[in-house]
Amino acid sequence: MSKSWSATLRLPKSTFPPRPVPKLRDQYIQRCADHLYEWQRQNRPPDHNFMIHDGPPYANGNLHVGHALNKILKDMILRVKIQQGQRVDYVPGWDCHGLPIELKVLENSEGAKLTPVEIRKAARNLASNTVLKQMKGFRSYGVMGDWDRRWTTMDAAFEIRQLRLFQKMIKKGLIYRRYKPVYWSPSSKTALAEAELEYRDDHISNAAWIRFPLTDEWRTLPQFESLRHQIEGQLYAVIWTTTPWTLPANRAIAVHDDLEYCVVRHGVNSLLVAKSRLDTLISKIGAKDHVRVIGTFEGRQLTGLKYINRLRGKTAIPQPIIHADFVSADSGSGLVHLAPGHGFDDYNVCRPLGIPVAAPIDDEGKFTQDAFPDLPEALLSAPSIIEGGGKNVLSLLQLQCDVLWVEKYQHKYPYDWRTKKPVVIRATEQWFADVESIKQQALAALEDVRFLPESGRKRLESFVQGRSEWCISRQRAWGVPIPALYDDKGAAVVNEEVVEHIISVIQERGTHAWWSDAPDDKAWIPPSLREKGEYRRGADTMDVWFDSGSSWTMMKGRADVYLEGSDQHRGWFQSSLLTRIAAGALADADFEKGAPFKQLITHGFTLDQDGKKMSKSLGNIIEPQQVMDGTLLPPIKQKKGKATAQGTPAYDALGPDALRLWVASSDYTRDVAIGVSVLSAIHTALIKYRSIVKMLLGSMHESARTAPLTSTDHIAFVQLQDTMQEVGKAFDNHEFYKGFAALNRWVTNDLSAFYLEASKDRLYCGDGGGVLEPLLTGLLRMLAPMVPLLVEEAWDHRPEWMKQDSSLVHPLHQLYADPIIDPNRLTRDLTSLRNDIPVLMSVHAAIKSGLETARGDKVLGSSLQSSVILDVADSPTREVLQTYAAELEGMFVVSSVEINAELPVDPEWRYTREFEINGVKGTAVVLPPKQAKCPRCWRYVAPEEDKLCHRCEDVVAGHSDVH
């Protein structure tokens, strides 16, 4: 009759659940986030501070996985720094002003005409509610921070700091107002900065070849003497444009001095075109047999000629042909139509020559009466220029046969990043910050900044280098007012005194009063101006990038890290850098000069599983809650008799740790994909962690703290030590995905497949000794930044004897570099052991391969049903194996191991595998066991069937409850 030996075994016992308990989630988040942040503020040294300054998310709409990627990356960096002994400082913030919120308010008004005061009130309510909703979401990810001190760009104190920064820039002469072209969004009815644009490569324009008649003055010039009698009709200059709607604003034509141009006869008239572009022109207008070159000229011979823009009407004055460096013969006609009110290059080349600037369109992109003075209604009735208004211009020119050819042309074009509609370049009165004069200082300030990835350096430098000014004014109500007054002639009055006075009133009444106070309220006018005429307050607000770019003013010095998406090189990173450099020149002596950040870290965008960028239009946006609830993966297969209520599917909800582990596993320096395959791998890894933690918690014994350590224990410690070093280095470099990969290799190959397998017999049937407690300590330290809820939960479920030990430190409070084992317990030379490990692992792999084949052939089930003979000719390898000979059977989980023993003549079965160490080969032969199976430990080391092995006899003798 067989006996039950279970009472004599040390079987694992743990209360740690296989899956997180949903009702405990909030409790664990509070402990591992809120309480931890407060603990480290009290217990980490204040003179060893580490600060991440928050790039404020926009307080508009629901959170998506891109938000989670950003916040969790920041959180993991902070947790690593706490492990390194630093005190961390992270105060979350929100960007609350600007167009998207204002547009949503207008959308919610259902067509009602709202005043600026009503817009601002509704926008503030919307932003305030969104901040609270988003904050709740961020905290549900286990993100820690000083949430009670959170800031928003609409806080009164923040607005005052922003206005003070503006005042400093006024004092330095860096702010000015000018009528000049800017990016203008007809769909948003406001000016935009470069950072608010996105470019599309599939934009289609109606490109046109247009002729402008030259005045007859050319006939009096000596260089054209040979042409006087060859041209009976009119001489025309031919231009090509992709924006026919800008033709009413044409004020000049540009040629290049060094290009060669030709005059060709076209019927009774003649056309002026670059010689290299003639064939293209002929192919377009289909006049090959009717065109003849009658003269060639250098561009410099053409400058000074005059022409007429017929769209300017009967009173049109002659306009000049000028030289411009940017003219080339690579496209178009080689003559460039210049509209200084609708082009940056056009403006820059025309302004020094005194050529006037015109932009006859309104805020919505519709033509004004100045577009066609002879018959204003012809263009006033036209659609917006982004809805085809340019066709109406071409129709007017067609009456004079001035349109030579029209074609569809696909090209890159800027769009409003909010409305997703085309923008235009339009001259308006706007406020600008002078970037040109601080550009070199800004670039120099980046020299001591660490970039991750390093490619971010060139990206940011190129954006700064390519910018000479920054349009900081917006024509919207929801924002910080530009503190400017205007006299009765519309001239702006902005100086230090005016700004100081306006700030003093705002401190008393708030920015809202700028709009709500009566227009003639004298309180806003400085006393020195009150008797000098009538003044009114301006209506422009500041660019939201100026808002968020001012956030560095909340810091005493420079932040250790700025971390945002790669689109912020042209946005927040740049605006923060420029405003700080601008202010720094006038700062007091204790101001730490330089960029606002010491490290600049950027992450990519989130993509769906097909590699597509997430967008509302594609319907592929993933919310973090879906990852935490497990609803993106197939439902759990229910066991029989355990169907859920009303047949609703149940999902494997692994909580915030699943979301966090996805972030940790991702190479965020590139775009990051998320989908079923990615999340399946994350779930597998997280479940593996939980299984191992449960096993370790259930198998640890207090007696193991004093039990002698075997060579296998020492090997496990060395493997853990090396892995912790690799993981720690990766985490310190913010390369969490590398740390995640190293941790998983150790868990799979060293901890699970090697040590835990090798230790089961000792743990369950032997003295229960080993290094499980140090292994758990090391594992939890590596997991702490990535999955803090799991670590908190593991600590909650530690064995009772550990709970009674007051000397133990909470895993989240430990220093990463603290010892994980008493060095006095280590009795082996770790250096020589580390050198021996490759030999042992090579032999282990060969034996395992043989066992797997044997198991596949069904000659054995457990690896203990085997013995092994190692044939090793190489002396150094043999000596290493003989050093560990007494432990090899346990290390390799077989019943016996012999070195260079004689092989049995005719075994029942055998499997031979080679191994190689330093170029020298050996052989592992897997054979049937030599002895009988011990009914208690199942090793084949018993003298006969149904008899205990000697070890088990000794253990059982100490138990009285065996029957």
Short mmCIF file of C-alpha atoms in Angstrom, two decimals, residues 183-192 245 361-366 384-387 413 416 419 421-426 476:
data_model
loop_
_atom_site.label_atom_id
_atom_site.label_comp_id
_atom_site.label_asym_id
_atom_site.label_seq_id
_atom_site.Cartn_x
_atom_site.Cartn_y
_atom_site.Cartn_z
CA TYR A 183 0.61 81.85 -41.97
CA TRP A 184 -3.12 82.45 -41.80
CA SER A 185 -5.83 79.88 -41.30
CA PRO A 186 -9.12 80.93 -42.97
CA SER A 187 -10.82 77.98 -41.25
CA SER A 188 -9.66 79.16 -37.80
CA LYS A 189 -9.61 82.89 -38.67
CA THR A 190 -6.29 83.48 -36.97
CA ALA A 191 -2.57 83.72 -37.59
CA LEU A 192 -0.57 80.54 -36.99
CA TRP A 245 -5.70 83.64 -55.99
CA ILE A 361 -8.49 88.84 -48.67
CA ASP A 362 -10.35 88.87 -45.35
CA ASP A 363 -10.10 86.66 -42.27
CA GLU A 364 -12.17 83.91 -43.90
CA GLY A 365 -10.06 83.87 -47.05
CA LYS A 366 -12.61 85.71 -49.18
CA SER A 384 -13.06 81.39 -50.24
CA ILE A 385 -9.61 81.01 -51.74
CA ILE A 386 -9.27 77.60 -50.09
CA GLU A 387 -12.54 76.54 -51.68
CA TYR A 413 1.30 72.29 -48.79
CA ASP A 416 -3.91 73.94 -40.07
CA THR A 419 -8.95 72.10 -38.53
CA LYS A 421 -7.73 72.60 -43.76
CA PRO A 422 -5.27 74.51 -45.97
CA VAL A 423 -3.63 77.65 -44.67
CA VAL A 424 -2.50 80.63 -46.71
CA ILE A 425 0.18 83.27 -46.36
CA ARG A 426 -1.42 86.63 -45.71
CA ARG A 476 -8.98 84.76 -30.74
#
